[in-house]
CSV table of C-alpha atoms in Angstrom, one decimal:
chain,number,residue,atom,x,y,z
R,26,MET,CA,1.1,-9.2,-21.9
R,27,SER,CA,2.6,-10.3,-24.4
R,28,THR,CA,6.3,-9.9,-24.9
R,29,ALA,CA,6.8,-12.1,-29.1
R,30,GLY,CA,8.3,-9.2,-32.0
R,31,PRO,CA,10.0,-6.2,-31.5
R,32,ARG,CA,9.7,-3.7,-28.3
R,33,PRO,CA,9.4,-0.1,-29.4
R,34,GLN,CA,10.3,2.7,-27.4
R,35,PRO,CA,7.0,3.1,-24.9
R,36,ALA,CA,5.0,6.2,-24.4
R,37,ASN,CA,2.8,5.3,-22.0
R,38,TRP,CA,1.9,3.8,-18.4
R,39,LEU,CA,-0.3,1.7,-17.2
R,40,LEU,CA,-0.9,2.5,-13.5
R,41,LEU,CA,-2.4,-1.0,-11.1
R,42,VAL,CA,-2.9,0.0,-7.4
R,43,ALA,CA,-4.6,-2.4,-4.9
R,44,ASP,CA,-5.2,-1.1,-1.8
R,45,GLU,CA,-4.7,-3.4,1.3
R,46,LEU,CA,-2.7,-6.1,-0.4
R,47,HIS,CA,-0.6,-8.9,1.6
R,48,ALA,CA,2.9,-9.2,-0.8
R,49,GLY,CA,2.5,-13.5,-0.5
R,50,CYS,CA,-0.6,-13.4,-1.3
R,51,LEU,CA,0.2,-14.3,-4.6
R,52,GLY,CA,0.0,-17.3,-6.9
R,53,HIS,CA,4.0,-16.3,-7.9
R,54,ALA,CA,4.7,-15.3,-4.6
R,55,GLY,CA,4.7,-18.9,-3.3
R,56,HIS,CA,0.6,-19.1,-2.3
R,57,PRO,CA,-0.6,-22.3,-2.2
R,58,LEU,CA,-4.6,-21.4,-2.0
R,59,VAL,CA,-4.9,-18.1,-4.1
R,60,PRO,CA,-6.1,-18.3,-7.9
R,61,THR,CA,-4.1,-14.9,-9.5
R,62,PRO,CA,-3.2,-16.3,-13.0
R,63,ALA,CA,-3.7,-12.1,-14.4
R,64,LEU,CA,-0.8,-11.0,-12.0
R,65,ASP,CA,1.4,-15.0,-12.2
R,66,ARG,CA,1.3,-13.4,-15.7
R,67,LEU,CA,3.1,-10.4,-15.4
R,68,ALA,CA,5.1,-11.7,-13.1
R,69,ALA,CA,6.3,-13.8,-15.6
R,70,CYS,CA,6.6,-11.3,-18.5
R,71,GLY,CA,8.6,-8.7,-16.7
R,72,THR,CA,10.0,-7.9,-13.4
R,73,PHE,CA,9.0,-9.5,-10.2
R,74,PHE,CA,10.2,-7.5,-6.8
R,75,THR,CA,10.8,-9.9,-4.4
R,76,SER,CA,11.2,-7.3,-1.6
R,77,ALA,CA,8.9,-3.8,-2.0
R,78,TYR,CA,8.2,-1.5,1.2
R,79,THR,CA,5.6,0.9,1.3
R,80,PRO,CA,6.9,3.9,2.8
R,81,SER,CA,4.2,3.9,5.5
R,82,PRO,CA,2.0,1.8,6.5
R,83,ILE,CA,-1.4,3.4,5.7
R,84,CYS,CA,-3.1,4.3,2.9
R,85,VAL,CA,-3.0,8.4,2.7
R,86,PRO,CA,0.7,8.2,4.0
R,87,ALA,CA,2.2,5.9,1.7
R,88,ARG,CA,-0.3,7.1,-1.6
R,89,ALA,CA,1.8,10.7,-1.2
R,90,SER,CA,4.8,8.9,-1.3
R,91,LEU,CA,3.6,6.7,-4.0
R,92,ALA,CA,2.6,10.7,-6.2
R,93,THR,CA,6.0,12.8,-4.9
R,94,GLY,CA,8.7,9.3,-4.4
R,95,LEU,CA,9.6,11.6,-1.4
R,96,GLU,CA,9.6,10.5,2.2
R,97,VAL,CA,7.1,10.6,4.7
R,98,HIS,CA,8.8,13.2,6.9
R,99,GLU,CA,9.4,15.4,3.5
R,100,THR,CA,5.3,14.8,2.4
R,101,ARG,CA,3.9,16.0,6.2
R,102,CYS,CA,1.6,13.7,5.1
R,103,TRP,CA,1.2,11.9,8.5
R,104,ASP,CA,-2.0,10.5,9.2
R,105,ASN,CA,-5.0,9.5,7.0
R,106,ALA,CA,-6.0,13.0,7.6
R,107,LEU,CA,-3.0,14.8,6.7
R,108,ALA,CA,-3.0,13.6,2.9
R,109,TRP,CA,-1.7,15.1,-0.3
R,110,ARG,CA,-3.0,18.3,-1.5
R,111,GLY,CA,-0.7,17.9,-4.5
R,112,ALA,CA,2.2,20.2,-2.9
R,113,PRO,CA,5.0,19.0,-2.6
R,114,PRO,CA,4.2,18.3,-6.5
R,115,GLY,CA,5.2,14.5,-8.5
R,116,TRP,CA,4.9,12.7,-11.1
R,117,PRO,CA,1.5,13.2,-12.6
R,118,GLN,CA,2.3,17.2,-12.2
R,119,ALA,CA,5.5,16.9,-14.4
R,120,LEU,CA,4.3,14.6,-16.5
R,121,ALA,CA,1.3,17.4,-17.0
R,122,ALA,CA,4.2,20.4,-17.5
R,123,ALA,CA,5.8,18.0,-20.3
R,124,GLY,CA,2.6,18.0,-22.6
R,125,ARG,CA,0.9,14.3,-21.5
R,126,ARG,CA,-2.1,13.1,-21.0
R,127,VAL,CA,-2.4,11.9,-17.3
R,128,GLU,CA,-5.6,10.5,-15.8
R,129,ALA,CA,-6.7,8.3,-13.4
R,130,ILE,CA,-9.4,6.3,-12.2
R,131,GLY,CA,-10.5,4.5,-9.0
R,132,LYS,CA,-9.1,4.9,-5.4
R,133,LEU,CA,-6.2,7.5,-5.3
R,134,HIS,CA,-6.7,8.6,-1.8
R,135,HIS,CA,-5.5,12.7,-1.4
R,136,ALA,CA,-7.2,15.9,-0.2
R,137,GLY,CA,-9.6,16.0,-2.8
R,138,SER,CA,-10.3,16.3,-6.6
R,139,GLY,CA,-10.1,20.4,-5.6
R,140,PHE,CA,-7.2,20.2,-5.4
R,141,PRO,CA,-4.1,20.9,-7.5
R,142,LEU,CA,-2.8,17.1,-8.0
R,143,GLY,CA,-1.5,17.0,-11.5
R,144,PHE,CA,-4.5,14.8,-13.1
R,145,THR,CA,-5.6,16.3,-16.6
R,146,ARG,CA,-8.7,13.7,-15.7
R,147,GLN,CA,-10.2,11.8,-12.8
R,148,GLN,CA,-13.2,9.3,-12.8
R,149,ARG,CA,-14.9,7.8,-10.0
R,150,ALA,CA,-12.4,9.8,-8.1
R,151,LEU,CA,-11.7,8.5,-4.5
R,152,HIS,CA,-10.0,10.6,-2.1
R,153,VAL,CA,-10.7,10.9,1.8
R,154,ASP,CA,-13.5,11.2,4.1
R,155,GLN,CA,-15.3,15.1,2.8
R,156,GLY,CA,-11.9,16.0,2.0
R,157,LEU,CA,-11.3,15.6,5.9
R,158,GLY,CA,-10.6,11.8,6.2
R,159,GLN,CA,-9.9,9.8,9.7
R,160,VAL,CA,-9.0,13.3,12.0
R,161,TRP,CA,-9.9,11.6,15.0
R,162,GLY,CA,-6.5,8.9,14.3
R,163,SER,CA,-5.2,12.4,14.5
R,164,VAL,CA,-5.2,12.5,18.4
R,165,ARG,CA,-2.3,11.1,19.5
R,166,ASP,CA,-0.7,13.6,22.2
R,167,PRO,CA,-1.7,11.9,24.6
R,168,LEU,CA,-3.3,8.8,22.6
R,169,PRO,CA,-6.7,7.7,24.6
R,170,ALA,CA,-6.6,4.6,26.1
R,171,SER,CA,-9.2,3.1,23.4
R,172,ALA,CA,-10.6,3.4,20.6
R,173,GLY,CA,-13.8,1.0,21.7
R,174,PRO,CA,-14.8,-1.8,19.6
R,175,SER,CA,-13.1,-1.9,16.4
R,176,PRO,CA,-15.5,-1.8,13.4
R,177,LEU,CA,-13.0,-4.3,11.0
R,178,PHE,CA,-16.1,-7.0,11.3
R,179,GLU,CA,-19.4,-5.8,11.1
R,180,GLN,CA,-19.4,-7.2,7.9
R,181,LEU,CA,-18.3,-10.4,7.2
R,182,GLY,CA,-18.2,-13.1,4.5
R,183,GLU,CA,-20.3,-13.2,1.5
R,184,GLY,CA,-22.3,-10.4,0.2
R,185,VAL,CA,-22.1,-7.2,-1.9
R,186,THR,CA,-20.5,-4.0,-0.8
R,187,GLU,CA,-20.2,-0.5,-2.2
R,188,HIS,CA,-16.8,-1.1,-2.7
R,189,HIS,CA,-17.3,-3.6,-5.0
R,190,ARG,CA,-19.9,-2.2,-7.2
R,191,PHE,CA,-17.3,0.4,-7.4
R,192,ASP,CA,-14.8,-1.5,-7.8
R,193,LEU,CA,-16.3,-3.4,-11.0
R,194,GLY,CA,-17.4,0.1,-12.0
R,195,LEU,CA,-14.0,1.6,-12.3
R,196,THR,CA,-12.5,-2.0,-14.3
R,197,ALA,CA,-15.4,-1.0,-16.5
R,198,ASP,CA,-14.0,2.0,-16.9
R,199,THR,CA,-10.5,1.6,-17.6
R,200,CYS,CA,-11.3,-0.6,-20.3
R,201,ALA,CA,-14.0,1.5,-22.2
R,202,TRP,CA,-11.4,4.2,-21.4
R,203,LEU,CA,-8.2,2.6,-23.5
R,204,GLN,CA,-10.7,1.5,-26.4
R,205,ALA,CA,-11.6,5.6,-26.5
R,206,ARG,CA,-7.2,5.8,-26.5
R,207,ALA,CA,-7.4,2.5,-29.6
R,208,GLU,CA,-10.0,4.1,-31.8
R,209,ALA,CA,-8.9,8.1,-31.7
R,210,PRO,CA,-5.7,7.2,-31.6
R,211,ASP,CA,-2.9,10.9,-31.3
R,212,ALA,CA,0.6,11.4,-31.0
R,213,THR,CA,-0.4,13.1,-27.0
R,214,PRO,CA,1.5,9.9,-24.8
R,215,TRP,CA,-0.5,9.1,-21.5
R,216,THR,CA,0.3,8.1,-18.0
R,217,LEU,CA,-3.6,6.5,-16.4
R,218,PHE,CA,-3.8,5.2,-12.7
R,219,VAL,CA,-5.9,2.8,-11.9
R,220,GLY,CA,-6.8,2.3,-8.1
R,221,TRP,CA,-9.5,-1.2,-7.1
R,222,ILE,CA,-10.4,-0.8,-3.1
R,223,ALA,CA,-10.4,-4.6,-2.8
R,224,PRO,CA,-8.9,-6.2,0.5
R,225,HIS,CA,-9.4,-3.8,1.7
R,226,PHE,CA,-12.2,-4.4,4.4
R,227,PRO,CA,-15.2,-4.9,4.8
R,228,LEU,CA,-14.3,-8.4,4.5
R,229,VAL,CA,-17.2,-8.8,2.3
R,230,VAL,CA,-17.2,-10.7,-1.8
R,231,PRO,CA,-19.6,-12.3,-4.0
R,232,ARG,CA,-20.5,-16.0,-3.4
R,233,ARG,CA,-18.3,-16.7,-7.0
R,234,TRP,CA,-14.7,-15.2,-5.1
R,235,LEU,CA,-15.4,-17.3,-2.6
R,236,ASP,CA,-15.6,-20.3,-3.7
R,237,ARG,CA,-12.3,-19.9,-5.1
R,238,ILE,CA,-10.5,-20.4,-2.4
R,239,ASP,CA,-10.5,-24.2,-0.6
R,240,ALA,CA,-11.8,-22.7,3.1
R,241,ALA,CA,-10.9,-26.1,4.1
R,242,ARG,CA,-6.8,-25.6,3.2
R,243,ILE,CA,-6.8,-22.6,5.0
R,244,VAL,CA,-4.1,-22.7,8.1
R,245,LEU,CA,-4.7,-19.4,10.9
R,246,PRO,CA,-0.7,-17.9,11.9
R,247,ALA,CA,1.4,-18.2,14.5
R,248,ARG,CA,0.6,-16.3,17.2
R,249,GLY,CA,3.8,-16.2,18.1
R,250,ALA,CA,5.8,-14.7,21.3
R,251,PRO,CA,4.6,-11.6,23.5
R,252,ARG,CA,4.2,-8.6,21.6
R,253,HIS,CA,6.1,-5.2,21.3
R,254,PRO,CA,5.6,-2.8,24.1
R,255,TRP,CA,5.0,-0.3,21.2
R,256,VAL,CA,2.7,-2.8,19.2
R,257,GLU,CA,0.9,-3.9,22.1
R,258,ARG,CA,0.1,-0.2,23.2
R,259,MET,CA,-1.2,-0.3,19.8
R,260,ALA,CA,-3.7,-3.5,19.8
R,261,GLY,CA,-5.2,-2.1,23.5
R,262,PHE,CA,-6.1,1.0,21.5
R,263,CYS,CA,-8.5,-1.1,19.0
R,264,ASP,CA,-8.6,-4.6,19.5
R,265,HIS,CA,-9.1,-6.4,16.0
R,266,ASP,CA,-9.1,-9.7,17.4
R,267,ALA,CA,-11.3,-9.5,20.2
R,268,ALA,CA,-13.9,-8.1,17.3
R,269,LEU,CA,-13.5,-11.9,15.0
R,270,GLY,CA,-13.9,-13.4,18.3
R,271,SER,CA,-12.8,-17.0,18.1
R,272,ASP,CA,-10.7,-19.2,15.1
R,273,ALA,CA,-14.4,-20.0,13.8
R,274,ARG,CA,-14.9,-16.0,12.6
R,275,ARG,CA,-11.0,-15.6,12.2
R,276,ARG,CA,-10.6,-18.3,8.8
R,277,GLN,CA,-13.9,-16.8,7.7
R,278,ALA,CA,-12.0,-13.7,7.4
R,279,LEU,CA,-8.8,-15.2,6.2
R,280,HIS,CA,-11.4,-16.7,3.7
R,281,ALA,CA,-13.2,-13.2,2.5
R,282,TYR,CA,-10.0,-11.4,2.4
R,283,LEU,CA,-8.1,-15.0,0.1
R,284,ALA,CA,-11.2,-14.9,-1.9
R,285,LEU,CA,-11.1,-10.2,-2.3
R,286,VAL,CA,-7.7,-10.5,-3.6
R,287,ALA,CA,-9.0,-13.5,-7.0
R,288,PHE,CA,-11.5,-10.6,-7.4
R,289,VAL,CA,-8.7,-8.1,-7.7
R,290,ASP,CA,-6.8,-10.9,-9.7
R,291,GLU,CA,-9.5,-10.8,-12.2
R,292,GLN,CA,-10.3,-7.2,-12.4
R,293,VAL,CA,-6.7,-6.7,-13.5
R,294,GLY,CA,-6.8,-9.8,-15.4
R,295,ARG,CA,-9.3,-7.6,-17.0
R,296,VAL,CA,-7.4,-4.2,-18.0
R,297,LEU,CA,-5.0,-6.2,-19.6
R,298,GLN,CA,-6.9,-8.2,-21.6
R,299,ALA,CA,-7.7,-5.0,-22.8
R,300,LEU,CA,-4.8,-3.8,-23.4
R,301,GLU,CA,-3.7,-6.6,-25.4
R,302,ASP,CA,-7.2,-6.6,-27.5
R,303,THR,CA,-6.6,-2.7,-28.3
R,304,GLY,CA,-3.7,-2.6,-29.8
R,305,LEU,CA,-1.3,-0.6,-27.0
R,306,ALA,CA,0.3,-3.1,-25.1
R,307,ALA,CA,3.6,-2.9,-27.9
R,308,THR,CA,4.0,1.2,-27.0
R,309,THR,CA,3.0,1.0,-22.8
R,310,ARG,CA,4.7,-0.1,-19.6
R,311,VAL,CA,2.9,-1.7,-16.7
R,312,LEU,CA,3.3,-2.0,-12.8
R,313,PHE,CA,1.1,-3.1,-10.3
R,314,THR,CA,1.7,-2.3,-6.7
R,315,ALA,CA,-0.8,-2.0,-3.6
R,316,ASP,CA,-0.2,1.1,-1.0
R,317,HIS,CA,0.8,-1.3,2.1
R,318,GLY,CA,0.0,-5.0,3.2
R,319,ASP,CA,-2.2,-6.6,6.2
R,320,ASN,CA,-1.3,-8.3,8.9
R,321,LEU,CA,-3.8,-11.1,8.3
R,322,GLY,CA,-3.8,-12.2,12.4
R,323,ALA,CA,0.1,-12.9,12.4
R,324,ARG,CA,0.3,-11.8,16.4
R,325,GLY,CA,-2.9,-12.1,16.4
R,326,LEU,CA,-3.0,-8.2,14.4
R,327,TRP,CA,-4.6,-7.1,11.8
R,328,ASN,CA,-5.4,-4.7,8.9
R,329,LYS,CA,-2.1,-2.8,8.9
R,330,CYS,CA,-0.1,-0.2,10.9
R,331,VAL,CA,3.1,-1.9,12.2
R,332,LEU,CA,6.3,-2.6,11.1
R,333,TYR,CA,6.3,-5.6,10.4
R,334,GLY,CA,7.0,-7.6,6.9
R,335,ASP,CA,3.1,-8.6,7.0
R,336,SER,CA,1.9,-5.1,6.9
R,337,THR,CA,4.9,-3.2,5.4
R,338,ARG,CA,5.7,-5.8,2.6
R,339,VAL,CA,3.9,-4.9,-1.3
R,340,PRO,CA,3.7,-6.9,-4.3
R,341,LEU,CA,5.4,-5.1,-7.0
R,342,LEU,CA,5.5,-5.8,-10.4
R,343,LEU,CA,6.7,-4.3,-13.6
R,344,ALA,CA,6.5,-5.5,-17.5
R,345,GLY,CA,6.0,-3.9,-21.2
R,346,PRO,CA,8.8,-3.3,-23.3
R,347,GLY,CA,11.9,-3.5,-22.5
R,348,VAL,CA,11.3,-4.9,-19.3
R,349,ALA,CA,13.3,-7.6,-18.3
R,350,GLN,CA,11.8,-11.0,-17.3
R,351,ARG,CA,13.3,-11.5,-13.9
R,352,ARG,CA,12.8,-11.3,-11.1
R,353,CYS,CA,14.2,-8.7,-8.8
R,354,THR,CA,15.7,-9.4,-4.8
R,355,THR,CA,17.1,-5.4,-4.1
R,356,PRO,CA,15.2,-3.4,-2.0
R,357,VAL,CA,12.7,-1.2,-3.3
R,358,SER,CA,9.8,1.4,-2.4
R,359,LEU,CA,6.9,3.0,-3.5
R,360,SER,CA,9.1,6.1,-3.3
R,361,ASP,CA,10.6,4.6,-6.3
R,362,VAL,CA,7.8,5.1,-8.7
R,363,ASP,CA,8.5,8.9,-9.0
R,364,ALA,CA,12.0,8.5,-10.9
R,365,THR,CA,10.2,5.0,-12.9
R,366,VAL,CA,7.6,7.1,-14.4
R,367,ARG,CA,9.8,9.8,-15.1
R,368,GLN,CA,12.2,7.9,-16.4
R,369,GLY,CA,9.9,5.7,-18.8
R,370,ALA,CA,8.6,9.6,-20.1
R,371,GLY,CA,12.2,10.6,-20.9
R,372,LEU,CA,12.1,13.4,-18.5
R,373,PRO,CA,14.8,14.1,-15.3
R,374,PRO,CA,14.8,13.4,-11.9
R,375,GLY,CA,12.9,14.9,-9.1
R,376,PRO,CA,13.2,16.0,-5.9
R,377,GLY,CA,13.2,12.8,-4.4
R,378,ALA,CA,15.9,10.1,-3.6
R,379,GLY,CA,14.1,7.2,-4.4
R,380,CYS,CA,15.9,5.2,-7.6
R,381,SER,CA,14.3,4.4,-10.9
R,382,LEU,CA,12.1,0.6,-11.0
R,383,LEU,CA,13.6,0.4,-14.5
R,384,ALA,CA,17.2,1.0,-14.2
R,385,LEU,CA,16.8,-1.0,-11.0
R,386,ALA,CA,15.5,-4.5,-13.1
R,387,ALA,CA,18.4,-3.6,-15.4
R,388,THR,CA,20.9,-4.1,-13.2
R,389,GLN,CA,22.2,-6.6,-11.1
R,390,ASP,CA,20.6,-7.0,-7.8
R,391,ALA,CA,21.7,-4.6,-5.1
R,392,PRO,CA,21.0,-7.0,-1.2
R,393,ARG,CA,22.6,-4.4,0.4
R,394,ARG,CA,19.8,-1.2,-0.5
R,395,THR,CA,18.6,0.4,2.2
R,396,VAL,CA,14.5,1.2,2.3
R,397,LEU,CA,12.5,3.0,4.9
R,398,SER,CA,8.9,2.4,6.5
R,399,GLN,CA,7.4,5.2,9.4
R,400,TYR,CA,4.0,5.5,11.3
R,401,HIS,CA,2.9,8.0,12.8
R,402,ALA,CA,-0.5,8.0,12.0
R,403,VAL,CA,-4.4,6.1,14.4
R,404,GLY,CA,-3.1,4.2,17.3
R,405,SER,CA,0.4,5.0,17.6
R,406,ALA,CA,1.5,6.7,20.8
R,407,SER,CA,5.1,7.9,18.7
R,408,GLY,CA,6.9,7.8,15.8
R,409,ALA,CA,7.8,3.8,14.7
R,410,PHE,CA,10.7,3.8,12.1
R,411,ARG,CA,11.7,0.5,9.8
R,412,LEU,CA,14.9,0.5,7.9
R,413,ALA,CA,15.4,-2.4,6.0
R,414,ASP,CA,18.1,-4.5,3.8
R,415,ALA,CA,17.8,-7.5,1.3
R,416,HIS,CA,18.7,-9.2,4.9
R,417,TRP,CA,17.9,-7.3,7.8
R,418,ALA,CA,15.0,-5.2,9.2
R,419,TYR,CA,16.0,-2.7,12.1
R,420,HIS,CA,12.8,-1.0,14.3
R,421,HIS,CA,13.0,2.2,16.3
R,422,TYR,CA,10.2,2.7,17.8
R,423,VAL,CA,10.2,6.3,19.7
R,424,GLY,CA,10.8,5.9,23.4
R,425,HIS,CA,11.1,2.0,23.1
R,426,ARG,CA,13.6,-1.0,22.5
R,427,PRO,CA,14.3,-1.9,18.9
R,428,GLU,CA,13.4,-4.7,17.5
R,429,LEU,CA,15.6,-6.5,14.8
R,430,PHE,CA,15.4,-8.9,12.4
R,431,ASP,CA,17.4,-11.7,10.2
R,432,LEU,CA,14.9,-12.1,6.9
R,433,ARG,CA,17.0,-14.6,5.6
R,434,ALA,CA,17.5,-17.3,8.7
R,435,ASP,CA,14.0,-15.9,10.2
R,436,PRO,CA,11.6,-14.6,7.3
R,437,LEU,CA,8.6,-14.3,9.2
R,438,GLU,CA,10.4,-12.0,11.9
R,439,ARG,CA,9.1,-13.9,14.6
R,440,ASP,CA,12.6,-13.8,15.9
R,441,ASP,CA,13.8,-10.5,18.3
R,442,ARG,CA,18.1,-10.4,17.6
R,443,ALA,CA,18.4,-7.1,19.1
R,444,ALA,CA,19.1,-8.6,22.5
R,445,HIS,CA,21.9,-10.6,21.1
R,446,GLU,CA,23.2,-8.0,18.3
R,447,PRO,CA,24.3,-4.8,20.1
R,448,ALA,CA,27.0,-4.0,17.7
R,449,ARG,CA,24.4,-4.5,14.8
R,450,VAL,CA,21.8,-2.2,16.5
R,451,SER,CA,24.1,0.0,16.7
R,452,ALA,CA,25.4,0.4,13.4
R,453,TRP,CA,21.9,0.2,12.2
R,454,GLU,CA,20.1,3.3,14.2
R,455,GLY,CA,23.7,4.7,13.5
R,456,ALA,CA,22.3,4.2,9.8
R,457,LEU,CA,18.5,5.3,10.2
R,458,ARG,CA,20.5,8.9,12.2
R,459,ASP,CA,22.0,9.5,9.1
R,460,ARG,CA,18.2,9.4,6.8
R,461,LEU,CA,16.6,11.4,9.4
R,462,GLU,CA,16.0,12.3,13.3
R,463,PRO,CA,13.6,9.9,14.7
R,464,GLU,CA,12.3,12.2,17.6
R,465,ALA,CA,13.0,15.3,15.8
R,466,VAL,CA,10.2,13.8,13.4
R,467,ASP,CA,7.8,12.3,15.6
R,468,ARG,CA,7.8,15.6,17.3
R,469,ALA,CA,6.8,17.3,13.7
R,470,ALA,CA,4.0,14.7,13.1
R,471,LYS,CA,2.6,15.6,16.7
R,472,ALA,CA,2.9,19.4,15.7
R,473,ASP,CA,1.1,18.9,12.6
R,474,GLN,CA,-2.2,16.6,14.0
R,475,ALA,CA,-2.4,18.7,16.9
R,476,ALA,CA,-2.2,21.3,15.0
R,477,LEU,CA,-5.7,20.1,12.7
R,478,VAL,CA,-7.2,19.4,15.7
R,479,ALA,CA,-7.2,22.6,17.4
R,480,ARG,CA,-8.3,23.9,14.1
R,481,VAL,CA,-11.4,21.3,13.9
R,482,GLY,CA,-12.1,23.1,17.6
R,483,GLY,CA,-9.9,20.6,20.0
R,484,ARG,CA,-9.5,16.6,21.3
R,485,GLU,CA,-13.2,16.8,21.4
R,486,ALA,CA,-14.6,17.5,18.5
R,487,ALA,CA,-11.7,16.1,16.0
R,488,TRP,CA,-12.5,12.1,18.4
R,489,ARG,CA,-16.2,12.6,16.1
R,490,LEU,CA,-14.7,13.3,12.7
R,491,GLY,CA,-14.2,10.8,10.4
R,492,PRO,CA,-14.8,7.3,8.8
R,493,ARG,CA,-14.5,4.3,12.1
R,494,GLY,CA,-13.6,1.9,9.0
R,495,ALA,CA,-13.5,2.0,5.1
R,496,THR,CA,-13.3,5.3,3.7
R,497,PRO,CA,-17.5,5.4,2.0
R,498,VAL,CA,-17.7,4.9,-1.2
R,499,PRO,CA,-20.0,8.5,-3.4
R,500,GLU,CA,-23.3,7.5,-4.7
R,501,GLU,CA,-22.2,8.1,-7.7
R,502,ALA,CA,-19.1,6.8,-7.8
R,503,THR,CA,-20.8,3.5,-7.6
R,504,ARG,CA,-23.3,3.9,-11.1
């Protein structure tokens, strides 16, 4: 994206969101194997937030917070079945009420297009499956012993899936949408949300992207020390690593994932080129992020759903007119997006406690700012909470001992310091309890999930409802 010439007051927002993208798997983040020229260029001409986090390491709750600026315990969108229905309202409704064009193309993963989500139009809308989502994941109290064999890698390696076709189609639709805005300009400012599925599993990708990754240089992550009891229970519920079964297949999974990252970068590049070619870049701010990360084999874990940075950190880039060219180390969250979009549209703040990324990018780094992540979804016997600043990460597990990591000395979070620093643990627990009461939030999540389970006919009926793998793509959305 060009930064030359005058910087008029921007009128438009382009929000680009990938799914399950590890924050470290990008060239500008230091990854040695993945070619991401489009995102590297975006990072170079704007602000790269190096400590960005998701409010929850699973799709639906994270996206509800992105839409509203509220934390998971405030939206009560606890898991992949309790999706956002437009209440509490967020930036889409606020912008639409202010007379802006607010549209979406691709994966939103809310309750469905029939709910008052605020978007004036949705194309290729991908929401929770059949309006229900992953109901079986709401069966948590008590948590069943096992979900059975993991389906995560039933498809793996070279190929084409409905998800791939979906992403290619939405890229084409987005470029056409930008061209239409340029050909029929009006005074109405717009905000466009674009949501790709990749690099979310299934880890299947055409050969041309696999060939961009030097598979011989892939290094398997360290499995590390014995896992925390809460994490061990999660792994036992659905053992994705056992489903891979060999180092050869683990390398194949990493190869496919990195290739999907390269695929996403190419899609972003096509959209950003269309923005330039149409002349809309001069009046448009761009935000790129993802809903959560992926463990990618660290600690023997795959998928997301835990509190470690592999799962909770996200890429976050902000660029466009008036945005500083810098790396910002202030910890930020997807729950800050609501305040960001509102400020950029000239609207007052919403009810969330987030801070505008535009403001954070323009001020001195604040390494002691804390951000919250939490998890109450599939495979968890109790609620889990992460509170982190740029130096420390504190993990609170209801019913279990905590964890504490020194992110400066131990960025991979391998050395739990909780037993060695009781005073610091106590201070961090106090800071968490200033925000919420973990036990009360855990009870609220389980109560809402129990009510859902009862509505669908009880535990046995709920256990049979919802996709076991990725959310299926509506047939019409792949055309």
